[in-house]
GROMACS .gro file of C-alpha atoms in nm:
model
  322
    1GLY     CA    1   0.397  23.498  -2.868
    2MET     CA    2   0.317  23.142  -2.972
    3GLY     CA    3   0.116  23.255  -3.276
    4TRP     CA    4   0.401  23.468  -3.409
    5ALA     CA    5   0.650  23.187  -3.353
    6LEU     CA    6   0.430  22.944  -3.548
    7LEU     CA    7   0.381  23.198  -3.825
    8GLY     CA    8   0.759  23.248  -3.841
    9VAL     CA    9   0.820  22.875  -3.866
   10GLY     CA   10   0.549  22.846  -4.132
   11LEU     CA   11   0.703  23.126  -4.337
   12LEU     CA   12   1.050  22.972  -4.309
   13LEU     CA   13   0.916  22.636  -4.423
   14ALA     CA   14   0.735  22.799  -4.714
   15LEU     CA   15   1.052  22.985  -4.814
   16TYR     CA   16   1.255  22.666  -4.784
   17THR     CA   17   1.013  22.472  -5.005
   18LEU     CA   18   1.006  22.751  -5.263
   19LEU     CA   19   1.385  22.771  -5.270
   20ARG     CA   20   1.425  22.396  -5.287
   21HIS     CA   21   1.191  22.354  -5.580
   22GLY     CA   22   1.274  22.680  -5.751
   23LEU     CA   23   1.650  22.627  -5.746
   24ARG     CA   24   1.636  22.276  -5.881
   25ARG     CA   25   1.554  22.313  -6.244
   26VAL     CA   26   1.339  22.027  -6.362
   27PRO     CA   27   1.532  21.858  -6.645
   28LEU     CA   28   1.345  21.869  -6.974
   29PRO     CA   29   1.274  21.524  -7.109
   30CYS     CA   30   1.485  21.484  -7.421
   31ALA     CA   31   1.480  21.221  -7.691
   32ARG     CA   32   1.688  20.917  -7.596
   33PRO     CA   33   1.978  20.857  -7.833
   34GLU     CA   34   1.993  20.511  -7.989
   35LEU     CA   35   2.302  20.333  -7.849
   36ARG     CA   36   2.235  19.972  -7.943
   37GLY     CA   37   2.556  19.802  -8.053
   38ARG     CA   38   2.773  20.051  -7.865
   39THR     CA   39   2.983  19.965  -7.558
   40ALA     CA   40   3.045  20.204  -7.270
   41ILE     CA   41   3.268  20.188  -6.963
   42VAL     CA   42   3.162  20.392  -6.660
   43THR     CA   43   3.420  20.410  -6.380
   44GLY     CA   44   3.272  20.434  -6.033
   45GLY     CA   45   2.948  20.305  -6.182
   46SER     CA   46   2.808  20.140  -5.869
   47GLY     CA   47   2.665  20.452  -5.701
   48GLY     CA   48   2.597  20.823  -5.729
   49ILE     CA   49   2.639  20.996  -6.065
   50GLY     CA   50   2.815  20.694  -6.216
   51ALA     CA   51   2.520  20.463  -6.154
   52ALA     CA   52   2.278  20.728  -6.285
   53THR     CA   53   2.492  20.765  -6.600
   54ALA     CA   54   2.515  20.388  -6.650
   55LEU     CA   55   2.139  20.349  -6.601
   56GLU     CA   56   2.061  20.602  -6.873
   57LEU     CA   57   2.318  20.456  -7.118
   58ALA     CA   58   2.163  20.112  -7.058
   59ARG     CA   59   1.815  20.258  -7.121
   60CYS     CA   60   1.945  20.377  -7.459
   61GLY     CA   61   2.046  20.020  -7.542
   62ALA     CA   62   2.423  20.041  -7.485
   63ARG     CA   63   2.630  19.754  -7.349
   64VAL     CA   64   2.759  19.897  -7.019
   65VAL     CA   65   3.058  19.792  -6.812
   66LEU     CA   66   3.053  19.917  -6.452
   67ALA     CA   67   3.421  19.950  -6.364
   68THR     CA   68   3.431  19.982  -5.990
   69ARG     CA   69   3.619  19.865  -5.682
   70SER     CA   70   3.362  19.678  -5.472
   71ALA     CA   71   3.241  19.355  -5.632
   72ALA     CA   72   2.937  19.341  -5.402
   73ARG     CA   73   2.825  19.695  -5.490
   74GLY     CA   74   2.921  19.658  -5.855
   75GLU     CA   75   2.728  19.334  -5.907
   76ALA     CA   76   2.427  19.474  -5.720
   77ALA     CA   77   2.425  19.790  -5.934
   78ALA     CA   78   2.458  19.588  -6.257
   79ARG     CA   79   2.166  19.366  -6.149
   80ARG     CA   80   1.954  19.667  -6.055
   81ILE     CA   81   2.022  19.839  -6.390
   82ARG     CA   82   1.949  19.522  -6.591
   83THR     CA   83   1.619  19.482  -6.407
   84GLU     CA   84   1.518  19.845  -6.434
   85THR     CA   85   1.601  19.883  -6.805
   86GLY     CA   86   1.535  19.531  -6.934
   87ASN     CA   87   1.879  19.556  -7.100
   88PRO     CA   88   2.075  19.237  -7.025
   89GLU     CA   89   2.404  19.386  -7.149
   90VAL     CA   90   2.520  19.538  -6.821
   91ARG     CA   91   2.819  19.388  -6.642
   92PHE     CA   92   3.054  19.458  -6.354
   93MET     CA   93   3.434  19.447  -6.393
   94HIS     CA   94   3.675  19.508  -6.108
   95LEU     CA   95   3.877  19.830  -6.121
   96ASP     CA   96   4.059  19.996  -5.832
   97LEU     CA   97   4.196  20.329  -5.954
   98ALA     CA   98   4.405  20.358  -5.635
   99SER     CA   99   4.621  20.077  -5.779
  100LEU     CA  100   4.801  20.120  -6.112
  101ARG     CA  101   4.844  19.741  -6.116
  102SER     CA  102   4.464  19.707  -6.100
  103VAL     CA  103   4.422  19.962  -6.383
  104ARG     CA  104   4.655  19.755  -6.604
  105ALA     CA  105   4.477  19.429  -6.510
  106PHE     CA  106   4.136  19.583  -6.586
  107ALA     CA  107   4.250  19.713  -6.925
  108SER     CA  108   4.402  19.382  -7.034
  109THR     CA  109   4.093  19.185  -6.919
  110PHE     CA  110   3.861  19.430  -7.090
  111LEU     CA  111   4.057  19.423  -7.417
  112ARG     CA  112   4.057  19.042  -7.410
  113GLN     CA  113   3.687  19.000  -7.326
  114GLU     CA  114   3.515  19.293  -7.496
  115PRO     CA  115   3.556  19.347  -7.870
  116HIS     CA  116   3.430  19.707  -7.877
  117LEU     CA  117   3.459  20.036  -7.692
  118HIS     CA  118   3.279  20.353  -7.797
  119LEU     CA  119   3.235  20.551  -7.473
  120LEU     CA  120   3.475  20.583  -7.183
  121ILE     CA  121   3.321  20.777  -6.892
  122ASN     CA  122   3.597  20.859  -6.641
  123ASN     CA  123   3.356  20.928  -6.359
  124ALA     CA  124   3.497  20.778  -6.037
  125GLY     CA  125   3.616  21.031  -5.782
  126VAL     CA  126   3.720  21.059  -5.419
  127ASN     CA  127   3.778  21.361  -5.201
  128GLY     CA  128   3.928  21.187  -4.897
  129GLY     CA  129   4.299  21.191  -4.809
  130GLY     CA  130   4.553  20.912  -4.779
  131THR     CA  131   4.825  20.753  -4.990
  132THR     CA  132   4.795  20.474  -5.247
  133GLU     CA  133   5.006  20.159  -5.284
  134ASP     CA  134   5.185  20.342  -5.567
  135GLY     CA  135   5.292  20.618  -5.327
  136PHE     CA  136   5.067  20.894  -5.465
  137SER     CA  137   4.801  21.093  -5.283
  138LEU     CA  138   4.466  20.913  -5.302
  139PRO     CA  139   4.253  21.186  -5.466
  140PHE     CA  140   4.520  21.274  -5.723
  141GLN     CA  141   4.571  20.910  -5.823
  142VAL     CA  142   4.202  20.809  -5.832
  143ASN     CA  143   4.078  21.130  -5.993
  144HIS     CA  144   4.362  21.188  -6.239
  145LEU     CA  145   4.658  20.947  -6.265
  146GLY     CA  146   4.457  20.623  -6.263
  147HIS     CA  147   4.215  20.758  -6.523
  148PHE     CA  148   4.505  20.894  -6.729
  149LEU     CA  149   4.663  20.548  -6.745
  150LEU     CA  150   4.328  20.379  -6.812
  151THR     CA  151   4.254  20.614  -7.103
  152GLN     CA  152   4.597  20.553  -7.260
  153LEU     CA  153   4.561  20.175  -7.232
  154LEU     CA  154   4.218  20.182  -7.401
  155LEU     CA  155   4.294  20.445  -7.664
  156GLU     CA  156   4.376  20.208  -7.952
  157ARG     CA  157   4.044  20.028  -7.903
  158LEU     CA  158   3.856  20.360  -7.890
  159GLN     CA  159   4.030  20.462  -8.215
  160SER     CA  160   3.952  20.138  -8.397
  161CYS     CA  161   3.584  20.166  -8.295
  162GLY     CA  162   3.547  20.536  -8.382
  163PRO     CA  163   3.357  20.761  -8.374
  164SER     CA  164   3.406  20.729  -8.000
  165ARG     CA  165   3.425  20.961  -7.701
  166VAL     CA  166   3.599  21.005  -7.367
  167VAL     CA  167   3.413  21.201  -7.098
  168ILE     CA  168   3.618  21.316  -6.799
  169VAL     CA  169   3.417  21.418  -6.493
  170ALA     CA  170   3.595  21.723  -6.356
  171SER     CA  171   3.444  21.994  -6.132
  172SER     CA  172   3.420  22.370  -6.095
  173ALA     CA  173   3.656  22.307  -5.800
  174HIS     CA  174   3.931  22.321  -6.066
  175CYS     CA  175   3.920  22.698  -6.009
  176ALA     CA  176   4.116  22.650  -5.685
  177GLY     CA  177   4.361  22.399  -5.833
  178ARG     CA  178   4.737  22.459  -5.846
  179LEU     CA  179   4.972  22.217  -6.018
  180HIS     CA  180   5.335  22.200  -5.906
  181LEU     CA  181   5.491  21.966  -6.158
  182ASP     CA  182   5.798  21.887  -5.944
  183THR     CA  183   5.581  21.754  -5.657
  184LEU     CA  184   5.295  21.617  -5.869
  185GLY     CA  185   5.104  21.337  -5.697
  186GLN     CA  186   5.228  21.430  -5.349
  187PRO     CA  187   4.976  21.569  -5.097
  188PRO     CA  188   5.005  21.950  -5.086
  189PRO     CA  189   5.117  22.105  -4.755
  190GLY     CA  190   4.888  22.297  -4.520
  191LEU     CA  191   4.570  22.272  -4.321
  192LEU     CA  192   4.341  22.223  -4.621
  193SER     CA  193   4.570  21.966  -4.783
  194THR     CA  194   4.294  21.720  -4.877
  195PHE     CA  195   4.066  21.990  -5.017
  196GLN     CA  196   4.358  22.142  -5.213
  197ASP     CA  197   4.448  21.798  -5.344
  198TYR     CA  198   4.092  21.745  -5.469
  199CYS     CA  199   4.093  22.083  -5.647
  200ASP     CA  200   4.436  22.008  -5.800
  201SER     CA  201   4.311  21.673  -5.933
  202LYS     CA  202   4.010  21.846  -6.089
  203LEU     CA  203   4.232  22.104  -6.261
  204ALA     CA  204   4.434  21.806  -6.390
  205ASN     CA  205   4.109  21.655  -6.528
  206VAL     CA  206   4.027  21.968  -6.732
  207LEU     CA  207   4.385  21.993  -6.863
  208HIS     CA  208   4.391  21.619  -6.943
  209ALA     CA  209   4.085  21.660  -7.170
  210ARG     CA  210   4.246  21.961  -7.336
  211GLU     CA  211   4.577  21.790  -7.416
  212LEU     CA  212   4.409  21.461  -7.509
  213ALA     CA  213   4.201  21.646  -7.770
  214THR     CA  214   4.518  21.801  -7.915
  215ARG     CA  215   4.680  21.459  -7.946
  216LEU     CA  216   4.365  21.300  -8.092
  217GLN     CA  217   4.328  21.548  -8.379
  218GLY     CA  218   4.269  21.360  -8.703
  219THR     CA  219   4.138  21.051  -8.524
  220ARG     CA  220   3.771  20.969  -8.467
  221VAL     CA  221   3.801  21.000  -8.090
  222THR     CA  222   3.688  21.317  -7.913
  223CYS     CA  223   3.692  21.405  -7.543
  224TYR     CA  224   3.515  21.641  -7.304
  225ALA     CA  225   3.558  21.758  -6.945
  226VAL     CA  226   3.236  21.811  -6.748
  227HIS     CA  227   3.127  21.974  -6.424
  228PRO     CA  228   2.840  21.761  -6.294
  229GLY     CA  229   2.688  22.028  -6.070
  230PHE     CA  230   2.695  22.006  -5.694
  231VAL     CA  231   2.563  21.662  -5.645
  232ASN     CA  232   2.446  21.513  -5.318
  233THR     CA  233   2.615  21.170  -5.338
  234GLU     CA  234   2.860  20.949  -5.156
  235LEU     CA  235   3.143  21.185  -5.243
  236PHE     CA  236   3.047  21.365  -4.922
  237ARG     CA  237   3.102  21.063  -4.701
  238HIS     CA  238   3.433  21.234  -4.622
  239VAL     CA  239   3.285  21.554  -4.478
  240PRO     CA  240   3.406  21.566  -4.112
  241PRO     CA  241   3.131  21.457  -3.866
  242TRP     CA  242   3.115  21.796  -3.692
  243LEU     CA  243   3.040  21.965  -4.025
  244LYS     CA  244   2.765  21.724  -4.131
  245PRO     CA  245   2.475  21.888  -3.941
  246LEU     CA  246   2.565  22.218  -4.111
  247PHE     CA  247   2.615  22.057  -4.443
  248LEU     CA  248   2.314  21.830  -4.484
  249PRO     CA  249   2.036  22.094  -4.499
  250LEU     CA  250   2.251  22.292  -4.743
  251ALA     CA  251   2.317  21.984  -4.951
  252TRP     CA  252   1.945  21.907  -4.959
  253LEU     CA  253   1.863  22.259  -5.067
  254PHE     CA  254   2.129  22.335  -5.326
  255PHE     CA  255   2.266  22.007  -5.447
  256SER     CA  256   2.106  21.822  -5.731
  257ASP     CA  257   2.035  21.453  -5.721
  258ALA     CA  258   2.248  21.199  -5.904
  259ALA     CA  259   2.021  21.177  -6.210
  260GLU     CA  260   2.053  21.551  -6.260
  261GLY     CA  261   2.428  21.527  -6.197
  262ALA     CA  262   2.460  21.271  -6.477
  263ARG     CA  263   2.299  21.499  -6.738
  264THR     CA  264   2.613  21.680  -6.854
  265SER     CA  265   2.813  21.355  -6.877
  266LEU     CA  266   2.534  21.204  -7.088
  267HIS     CA  267   2.512  21.517  -7.301
  268CYS     CA  268   2.883  21.498  -7.383
  269ALA     CA  269   2.869  21.121  -7.436
  270THR     CA  270   2.572  21.115  -7.672
  271HIS     CA  271   2.479  21.458  -7.811
  272GLU     CA  272   2.525  21.494  -8.185
  273ASP     CA  273   2.770  21.739  -8.341
  274LEU     CA  274   2.991  21.799  -8.040
  275GLU     CA  275   3.306  21.686  -8.223
  276ARG     CA  276   3.424  22.041  -8.288
  277PHE     CA  277   3.425  22.104  -7.910
  278SER     CA  278   3.668  21.823  -7.837
  279GLY     CA  279   3.889  21.911  -7.540
  280ARG     CA  280   3.649  22.169  -7.404
  281TYR     CA  281   3.469  22.201  -7.069
  282PHE     CA  282   3.092  22.166  -7.021
  283ALA     CA  283   2.862  22.254  -6.731
  284ASN     CA  284   2.483  22.234  -6.725
  285CYS     CA  285   2.492  22.071  -7.070
  286HIS     CA  286   2.652  22.386  -7.213
  287LEU     CA  287   2.998  22.479  -7.327
  288GLN     CA  288   3.175  22.688  -7.061
  289GLU     CA  289   3.511  22.856  -7.036
  290PRO     CA  290   3.707  22.699  -6.750
  291TRP     CA  291   3.934  22.909  -6.526
  292PRO     CA  292   4.251  23.047  -6.691
  293PRO     CA  293   4.496  22.785  -6.555
  294ALA     CA  294   4.272  22.519  -6.714
  295ARG     CA  295   4.324  22.686  -7.054
  296ASP     CA  296   4.705  22.691  -7.033
  297ASP     CA  297   4.833  22.473  -7.319
  298ARG     CA  298   5.191  22.468  -7.192
  299LEU     CA  299   5.072  22.349  -6.850
  300ALA     CA  300   4.847  22.089  -7.018
  301ARG     CA  301   5.143  21.949  -7.209
  302ALA     CA  302   5.375  21.953  -6.908
  303LEU     CA  303   5.108  21.776  -6.698
  304TRP     CA  304   5.072  21.511  -6.970
  305GLU     CA  305   5.445  21.441  -6.980
  306ALA     CA  306   5.473  21.432  -6.600
  307SER     CA  307   5.168  21.201  -6.577
  308GLU     CA  308   5.319  20.963  -6.834
  309ARG     CA  309   5.637  20.947  -6.629
  310LEU     CA  310   5.451  20.887  -6.300
  311VAL     CA  311   5.235  20.602  -6.433
  312GLY     CA  312   5.528  20.446  -6.620
  313LEU     CA  313   5.420  20.520  -6.978
  314GLY     CA  314   5.604  20.707  -7.251
  315GLU     CA  315   5.977  20.649  -7.273
  316PRO     CA  316   6.059  20.277  -7.253
  317PRO     CA  317   6.300  20.202  -6.964
  318GLY     CA  318   6.667  20.233  -7.059
  319SER     CA  319   6.608  20.460  -7.358
  320PRO     CA  320   6.831  20.767  -7.373
  321SER     CA  321   6.657  21.081  -7.253
  322PRO     CA  322   6.666  21.377  -7.492
   0.00000   0.00000   0.00000
């Protein structure tokens, strides 16, 4: 009895180890691009994939701005990255994407203090529920609307510093997204409201990159949407407590770590000759076709116009509507 039980446990452990190491492809070391003299913003840069992305950009010599909500975590991350890379050009700037007022304040401070911008990595994300001070659902505002406004406010600077790039961290969860333009930014109904909201925001991310590329044709700014892989980071703080015991072994087995999760963002930020793929979707450092709704140009344009209206861009107040 006991012997068989031990053998069974041993076999399970062996299988687990094999799976864990076999499923996690070891990233090939690739040549570091030279980014000295280039400035990057990484939103949500104080932890998870954002911090891993910022660390690698700093290693390549870029000046990196960690645009994140918590000053304590942001300053600590900036210090850690400066120490680890020996690159002194890493700084924290306060940005709370759940507040459009904060997005505007960040953009005006950045434009006043920083002469250049070459890379904008729209990385921050949440998957919890709630409503923002602007009256929008938290995941939709943080993941899409706040980043949409931020990108628009920084676009002129990106254009004057071209060639430059915008990387939008989306997710394969966009496959379950549904956008209802008349109720955009309101939490969807139903039991899985928060999950649906997250998926909707990720569909919005892929469509944002698509429409942005269309509007940037003929400029020296290109943009890319990326799926970072299933990454075991703070994003899963919001998993309900009763699900955590189920979730953690799975996460450990299948989810990549943050450094691996940052690879596709870095690929799209720095890889040469990606300009012709502007507006497209990447996963695992490769071009991928997103789900059909994410390729719908009419939806992309309608989302853009609705987003402009919601964040207060576009038509100046009091102008006659067409």
